[in-house]
Coordinates of C-alpha atoms in Angstrom, one line a residue:
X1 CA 0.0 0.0 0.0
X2 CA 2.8 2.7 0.8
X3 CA 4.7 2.0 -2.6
X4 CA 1.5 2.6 -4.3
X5 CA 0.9 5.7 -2.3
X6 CA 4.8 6.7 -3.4
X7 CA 3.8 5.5 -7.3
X8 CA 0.7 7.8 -7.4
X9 CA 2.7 10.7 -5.5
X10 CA 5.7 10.2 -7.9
X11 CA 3.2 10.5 -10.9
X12 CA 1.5 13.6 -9.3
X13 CA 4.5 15.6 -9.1
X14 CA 5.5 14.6 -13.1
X15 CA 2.6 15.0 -14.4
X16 CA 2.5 18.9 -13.1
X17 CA 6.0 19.7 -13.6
X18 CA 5.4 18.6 -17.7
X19 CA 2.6 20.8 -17.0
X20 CA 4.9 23.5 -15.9
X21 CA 7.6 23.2 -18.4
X22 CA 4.8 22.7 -21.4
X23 CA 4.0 26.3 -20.2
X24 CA 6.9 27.7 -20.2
X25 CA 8.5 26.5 -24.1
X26 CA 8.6 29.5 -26.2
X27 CA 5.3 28.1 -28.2
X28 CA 3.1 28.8 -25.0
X29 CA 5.2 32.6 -24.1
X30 CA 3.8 35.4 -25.5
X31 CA 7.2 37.2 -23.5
X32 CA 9.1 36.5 -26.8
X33 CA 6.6 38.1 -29.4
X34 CA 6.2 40.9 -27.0
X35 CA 9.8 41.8 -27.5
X36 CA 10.0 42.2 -31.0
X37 CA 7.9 45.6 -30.5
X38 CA 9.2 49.1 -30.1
X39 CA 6.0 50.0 -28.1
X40 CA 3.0 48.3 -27.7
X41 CA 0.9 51.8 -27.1
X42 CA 0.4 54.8 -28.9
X43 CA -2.1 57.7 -27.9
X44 CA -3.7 59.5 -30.9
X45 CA -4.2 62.9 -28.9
X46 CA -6.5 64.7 -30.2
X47 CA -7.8 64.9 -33.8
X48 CA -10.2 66.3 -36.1
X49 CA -13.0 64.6 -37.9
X50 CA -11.9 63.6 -40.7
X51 CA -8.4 63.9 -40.1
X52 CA -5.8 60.8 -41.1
X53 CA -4.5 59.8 -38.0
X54 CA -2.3 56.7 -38.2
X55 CA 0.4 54.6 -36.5
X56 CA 2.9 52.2 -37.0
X57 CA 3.7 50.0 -34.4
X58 CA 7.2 48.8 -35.6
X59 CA 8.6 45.1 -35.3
X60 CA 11.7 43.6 -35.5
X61 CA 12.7 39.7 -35.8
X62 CA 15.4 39.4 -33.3
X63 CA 15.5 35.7 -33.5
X64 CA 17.6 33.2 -36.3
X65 CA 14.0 31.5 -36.7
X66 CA 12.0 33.5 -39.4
X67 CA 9.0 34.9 -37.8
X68 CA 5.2 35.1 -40.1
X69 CA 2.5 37.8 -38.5
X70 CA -0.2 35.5 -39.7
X71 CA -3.7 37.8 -38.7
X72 CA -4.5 40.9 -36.7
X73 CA -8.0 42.2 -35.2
X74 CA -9.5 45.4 -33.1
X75 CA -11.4 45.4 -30.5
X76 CA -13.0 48.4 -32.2
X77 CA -14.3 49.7 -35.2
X78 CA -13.0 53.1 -34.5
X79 CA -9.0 51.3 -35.0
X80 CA -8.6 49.5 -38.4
X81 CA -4.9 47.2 -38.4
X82 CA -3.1 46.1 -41.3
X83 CA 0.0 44.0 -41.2
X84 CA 3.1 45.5 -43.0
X85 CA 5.4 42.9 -44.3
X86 CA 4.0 39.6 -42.5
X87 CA 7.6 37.4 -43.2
X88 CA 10.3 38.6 -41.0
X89 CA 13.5 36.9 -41.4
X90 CA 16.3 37.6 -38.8
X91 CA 16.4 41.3 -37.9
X92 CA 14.1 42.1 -40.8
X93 CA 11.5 44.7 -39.6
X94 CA 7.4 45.3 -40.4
X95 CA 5.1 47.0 -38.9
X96 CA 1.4 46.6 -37.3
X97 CA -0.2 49.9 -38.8
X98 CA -3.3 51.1 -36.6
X99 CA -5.5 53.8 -38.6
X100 CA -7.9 55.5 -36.5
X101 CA -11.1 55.8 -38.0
X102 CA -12.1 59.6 -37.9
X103 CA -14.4 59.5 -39.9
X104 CA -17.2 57.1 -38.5
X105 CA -16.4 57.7 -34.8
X106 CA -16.5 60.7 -32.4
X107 CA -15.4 61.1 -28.7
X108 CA -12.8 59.5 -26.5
X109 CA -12.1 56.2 -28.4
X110 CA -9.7 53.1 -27.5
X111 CA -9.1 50.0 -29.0
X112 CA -6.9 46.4 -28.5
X113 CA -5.0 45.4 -31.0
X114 CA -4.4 41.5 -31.1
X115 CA -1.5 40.1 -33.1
X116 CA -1.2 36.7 -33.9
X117 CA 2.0 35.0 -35.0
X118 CA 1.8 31.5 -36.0
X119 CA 5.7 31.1 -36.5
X120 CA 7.6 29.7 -35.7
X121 CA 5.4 29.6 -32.4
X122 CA 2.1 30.3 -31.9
X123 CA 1.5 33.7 -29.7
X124 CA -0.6 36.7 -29.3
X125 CA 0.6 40.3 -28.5
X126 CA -1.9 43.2 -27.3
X127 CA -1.4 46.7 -28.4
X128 CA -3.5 49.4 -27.3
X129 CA -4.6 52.7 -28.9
X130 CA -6.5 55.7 -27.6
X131 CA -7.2 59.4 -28.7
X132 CA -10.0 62.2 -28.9
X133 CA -11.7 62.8 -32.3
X134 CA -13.0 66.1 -32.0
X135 CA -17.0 66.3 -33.5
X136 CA -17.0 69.9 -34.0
X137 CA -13.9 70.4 -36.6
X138 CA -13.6 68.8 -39.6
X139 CA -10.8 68.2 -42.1
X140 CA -11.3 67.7 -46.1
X141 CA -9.1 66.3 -47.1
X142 CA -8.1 64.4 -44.3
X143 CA -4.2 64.5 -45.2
X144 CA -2.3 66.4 -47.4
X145 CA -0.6 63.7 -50.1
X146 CA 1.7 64.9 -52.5
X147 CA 2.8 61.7 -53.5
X148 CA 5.7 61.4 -55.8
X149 CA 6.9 64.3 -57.3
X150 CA 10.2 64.9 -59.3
X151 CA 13.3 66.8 -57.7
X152 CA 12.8 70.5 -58.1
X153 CA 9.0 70.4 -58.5
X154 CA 7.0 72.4 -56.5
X155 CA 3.0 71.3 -55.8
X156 CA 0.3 73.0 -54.0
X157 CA -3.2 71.5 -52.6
X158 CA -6.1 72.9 -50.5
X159 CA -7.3 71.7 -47.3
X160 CA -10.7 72.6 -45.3
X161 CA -11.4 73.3 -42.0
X162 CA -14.9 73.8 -40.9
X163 CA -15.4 74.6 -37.3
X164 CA -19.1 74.2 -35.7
X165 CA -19.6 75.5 -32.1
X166 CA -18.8 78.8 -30.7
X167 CA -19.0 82.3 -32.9
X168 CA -15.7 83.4 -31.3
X169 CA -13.6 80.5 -32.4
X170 CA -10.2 81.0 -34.4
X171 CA -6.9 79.5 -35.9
X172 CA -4.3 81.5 -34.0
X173 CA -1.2 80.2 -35.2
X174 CA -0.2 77.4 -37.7
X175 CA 3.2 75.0 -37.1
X176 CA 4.3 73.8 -40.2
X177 CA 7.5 71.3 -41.5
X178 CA 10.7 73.1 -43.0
X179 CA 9.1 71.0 -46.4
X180 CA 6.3 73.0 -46.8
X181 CA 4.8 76.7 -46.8
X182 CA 0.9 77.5 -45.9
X183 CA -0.8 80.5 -47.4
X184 CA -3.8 81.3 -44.7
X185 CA -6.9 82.9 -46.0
X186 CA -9.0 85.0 -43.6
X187 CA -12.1 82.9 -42.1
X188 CA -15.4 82.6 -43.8
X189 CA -17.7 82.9 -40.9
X190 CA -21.5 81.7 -41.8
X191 CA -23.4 82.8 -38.7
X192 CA -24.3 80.6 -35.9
X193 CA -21.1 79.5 -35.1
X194 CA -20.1 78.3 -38.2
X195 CA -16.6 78.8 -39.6
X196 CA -14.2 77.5 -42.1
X197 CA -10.3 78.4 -43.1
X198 CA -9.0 77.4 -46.6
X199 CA -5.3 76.7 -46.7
X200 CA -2.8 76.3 -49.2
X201 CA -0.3 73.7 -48.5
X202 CA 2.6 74.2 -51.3
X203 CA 5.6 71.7 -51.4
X204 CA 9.1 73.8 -51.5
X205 CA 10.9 73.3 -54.4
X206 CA 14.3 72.6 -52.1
X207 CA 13.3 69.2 -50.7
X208 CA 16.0 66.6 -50.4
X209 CA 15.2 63.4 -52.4
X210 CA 13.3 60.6 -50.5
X211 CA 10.1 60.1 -48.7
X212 CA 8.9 62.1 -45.9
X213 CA 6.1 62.7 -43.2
X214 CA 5.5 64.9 -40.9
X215 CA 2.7 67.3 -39.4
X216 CA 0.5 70.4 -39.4
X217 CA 0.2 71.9 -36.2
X218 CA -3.2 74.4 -36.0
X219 CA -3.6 76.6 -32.6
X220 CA -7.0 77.2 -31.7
X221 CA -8.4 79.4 -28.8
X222 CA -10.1 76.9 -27.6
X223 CA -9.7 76.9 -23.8
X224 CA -8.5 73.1 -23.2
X225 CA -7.8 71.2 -26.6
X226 CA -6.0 73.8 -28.2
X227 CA -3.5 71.6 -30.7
X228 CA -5.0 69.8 -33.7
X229 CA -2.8 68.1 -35.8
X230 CA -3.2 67.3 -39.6
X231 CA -0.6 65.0 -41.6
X232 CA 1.4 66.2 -44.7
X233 CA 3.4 63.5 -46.4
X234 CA 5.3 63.8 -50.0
X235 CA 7.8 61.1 -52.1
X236 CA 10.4 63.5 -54.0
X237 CA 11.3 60.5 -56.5
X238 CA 15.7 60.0 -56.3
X239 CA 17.5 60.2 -59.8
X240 CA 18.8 56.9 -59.2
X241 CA 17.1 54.0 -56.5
X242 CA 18.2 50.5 -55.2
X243 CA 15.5 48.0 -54.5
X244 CA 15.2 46.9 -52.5
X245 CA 16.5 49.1 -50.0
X246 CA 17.8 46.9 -46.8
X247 CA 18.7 43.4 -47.8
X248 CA 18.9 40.4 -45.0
X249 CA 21.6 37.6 -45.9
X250 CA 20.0 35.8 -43.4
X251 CA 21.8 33.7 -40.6
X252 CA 25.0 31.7 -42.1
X253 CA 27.9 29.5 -40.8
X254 CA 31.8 30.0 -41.4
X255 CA 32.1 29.1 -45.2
X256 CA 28.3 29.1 -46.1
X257 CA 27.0 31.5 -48.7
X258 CA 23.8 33.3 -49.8
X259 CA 23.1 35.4 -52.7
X260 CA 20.6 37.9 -53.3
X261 CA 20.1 40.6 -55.8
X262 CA 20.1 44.0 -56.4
X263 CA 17.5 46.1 -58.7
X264 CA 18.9 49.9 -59.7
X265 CA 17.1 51.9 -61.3
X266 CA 17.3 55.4 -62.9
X267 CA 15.6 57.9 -64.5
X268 CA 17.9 57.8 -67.6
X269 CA 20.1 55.4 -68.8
X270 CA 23.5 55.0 -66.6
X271 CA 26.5 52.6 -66.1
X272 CA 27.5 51.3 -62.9
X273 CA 31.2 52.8 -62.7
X274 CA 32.0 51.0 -58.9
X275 CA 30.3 49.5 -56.2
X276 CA 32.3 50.2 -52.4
X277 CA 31.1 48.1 -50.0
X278 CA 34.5 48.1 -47.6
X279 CA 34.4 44.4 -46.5
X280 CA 35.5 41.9 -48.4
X281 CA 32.8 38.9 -47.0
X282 CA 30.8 40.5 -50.3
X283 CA 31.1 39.7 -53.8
X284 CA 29.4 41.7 -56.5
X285 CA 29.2 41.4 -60.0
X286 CA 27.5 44.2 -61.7
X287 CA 27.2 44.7 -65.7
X288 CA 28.9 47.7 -67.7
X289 CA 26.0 47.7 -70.3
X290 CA 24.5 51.6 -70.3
X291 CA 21.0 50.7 -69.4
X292 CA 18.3 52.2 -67.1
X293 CA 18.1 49.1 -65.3
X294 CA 20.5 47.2 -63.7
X295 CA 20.5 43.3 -61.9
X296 CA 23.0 42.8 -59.5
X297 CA 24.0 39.6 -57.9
X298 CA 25.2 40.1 -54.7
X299 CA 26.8 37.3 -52.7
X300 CA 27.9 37.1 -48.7
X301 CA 30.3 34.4 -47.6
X302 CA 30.6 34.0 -43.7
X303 CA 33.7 34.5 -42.5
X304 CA 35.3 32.7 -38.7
X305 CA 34.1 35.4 -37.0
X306 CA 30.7 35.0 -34.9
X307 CA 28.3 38.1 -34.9
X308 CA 25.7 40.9 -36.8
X309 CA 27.2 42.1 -39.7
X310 CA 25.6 45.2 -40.5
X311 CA 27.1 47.2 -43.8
X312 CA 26.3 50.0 -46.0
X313 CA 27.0 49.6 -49.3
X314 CA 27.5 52.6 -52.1
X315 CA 26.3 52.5 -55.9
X316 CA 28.6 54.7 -58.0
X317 CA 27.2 55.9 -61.8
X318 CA 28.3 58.0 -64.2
X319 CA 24.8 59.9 -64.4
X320 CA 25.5 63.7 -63.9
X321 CA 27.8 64.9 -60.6
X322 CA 28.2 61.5 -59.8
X323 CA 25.1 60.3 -58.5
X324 CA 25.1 57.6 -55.9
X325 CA 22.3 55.6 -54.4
X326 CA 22.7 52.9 -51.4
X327 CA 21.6 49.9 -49.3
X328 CA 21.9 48.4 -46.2
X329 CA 22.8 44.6 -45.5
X330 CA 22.6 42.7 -43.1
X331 CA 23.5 39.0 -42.4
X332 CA 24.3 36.8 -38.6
X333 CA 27.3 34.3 -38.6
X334 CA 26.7 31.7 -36.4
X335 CA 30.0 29.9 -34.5
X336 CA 31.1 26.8 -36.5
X337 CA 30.2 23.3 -35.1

């Protein structure tokens, strides 16, 4: 009788610590997805009806095991996510974009954000965002969008705002990017509280090259929520471009090799007069036709050394004062066996 007592004791005890270390593998943790994120909150502030008001939350594979974002959902209407770039291979990053919905909803809104990652083990993360969408201003448009617009270039467009509330209610002061100038016309004021500013939002001529985002600040006289913010974004298209722009070798052993390749492009036909790269773990082999568009095989040998090899590389043309373009790449050695 007391062995059998011992047997079913002995058995008790396995059976819960399996239970315990089942729970604790990497496939049950939701610890490991969760630090992949930057943040896993953003606050909105306050916005305007209307208004684009959007977030990235920003991810980054960490791991040598590929990682695949394989769904997300709200908790909300007012919050639609989107998944940008669900296959993440070692130190690859994407992004969990959260748009608030300013258009359908009004008031103090907040919203969950579940992630769900299926490799390479199952888990759930929680992001949470909150903000104010003001009922009495509206934007149209919602965002000022340039888009892509040549070097030199300069584009205006008109935004809206219609206020609805008190008679006494004005724009004191606008905060604008270095990448843009606003030309305020004087309020249109209907009666009954009703008001409305047109602005002209022209793109300077000066911009660098590249993509860029930023905002409009407008200062009201309102006595609590005096900052409303309004999104201006603009692509001023390069002369010469690499795609794609940050490229992963992936995670390799002493001797192992990977190759990927290159796409540059340009707005006019160019050769490729050198390609510095400062390491010699890279091979390139690039053509000398005079072409717009250009393959290049790029290969990475591992070297002895363990670690993150992170390395810039530089595109030299003969296009006009020597135009250059560049990537990033990036690629893990593991120690040999």
């Amino acid at each position: 009788m007391i062995s059998r007592r011992r047997y079913g004791l002995a058995q008790f005890v396995f059976a819960i610590v399996a239970v315990l270390c089942f729970l604790a593998t990497p496939a049950m943790s939701k610890e490991w997805a969760r630090k992949m994120f930057e943040t896993t909150s953003h606050d909105f502030g306050t916005v305007a009806r209307g208004a684009l008001a959007e977030f990235d939350f920003v991810i980054e594979n960490i791991y040598e095991e590929k990682v695949h974002i394989a769904s997300v959902r709200s908790s909300c209407g007012c919050t639609e996510p989107s998944i940008v770039n669900a296959d993440l291979a070692t130190w690859e990053k994407g992004a969990i974009r959260a748009r608030f919905n300013t258009k359908s909803f009004v008031g103090h809104k907040s919203a969950t954000i579940t992630v769900v990652i299926d490799k390479p083990y199952p888990a759930e993360v929680q992001l949470t965002v909150r903000g104010m969408i003001r009922s009495d201003v509206v934007f149209q448009p919602g965002s000022v969008e340039f888009g892509d617009v040549d070097p030199g270039e300069s584009v205006k467009q008109t935004v809206l705002v219609k206020y609805a509330g008190r008679s006494d209610w004005r724009i004191v002061r606008i905060q604008k990017p270095e990448q843009v100038e606003i030309d305020a016309n004087p309020p249109v004021i209907n009666g009954e509280g009703r008001i409305s500013y047109a602005f002209d939002v022209r793109l300077r001529s000066d911009v660098p090259e590249g993509y860029w985002t930023d905002q409009i600040i407008l200062e009201t006289n309102d006595g609590e929520t005096t900052r409303i913010p309004f999104t201006v974004s603009g692509n001023i298209r390069p002369s010469l471009t690499v795609s794609p722009a940050s490229v992963t070798m992936g995670v390799l052993r002493p001797g192992e090799k990977n190759t990927k390749q290159l796409v540059i492009r340009g707005k006019e036909p160019f050769r490729i007069t050198g390609i510095d790269c400062g390491v010699d773990c890279f091979e390139f082999r690039p053509s000398d036709a005079v072409k717009r568009l250009h393959f290049v095989p790029i290969t990475f040998t591992a070297g002895d050394n363990p670690g993150e090899i992170v390395q810039e590389v530089q595109i030299l043309t003969d296009l006009d004062q020597g135009t250059q373009a560049s990537c990033l790449i990036t690629a893990t050695v593991k120690p040999a066996e």
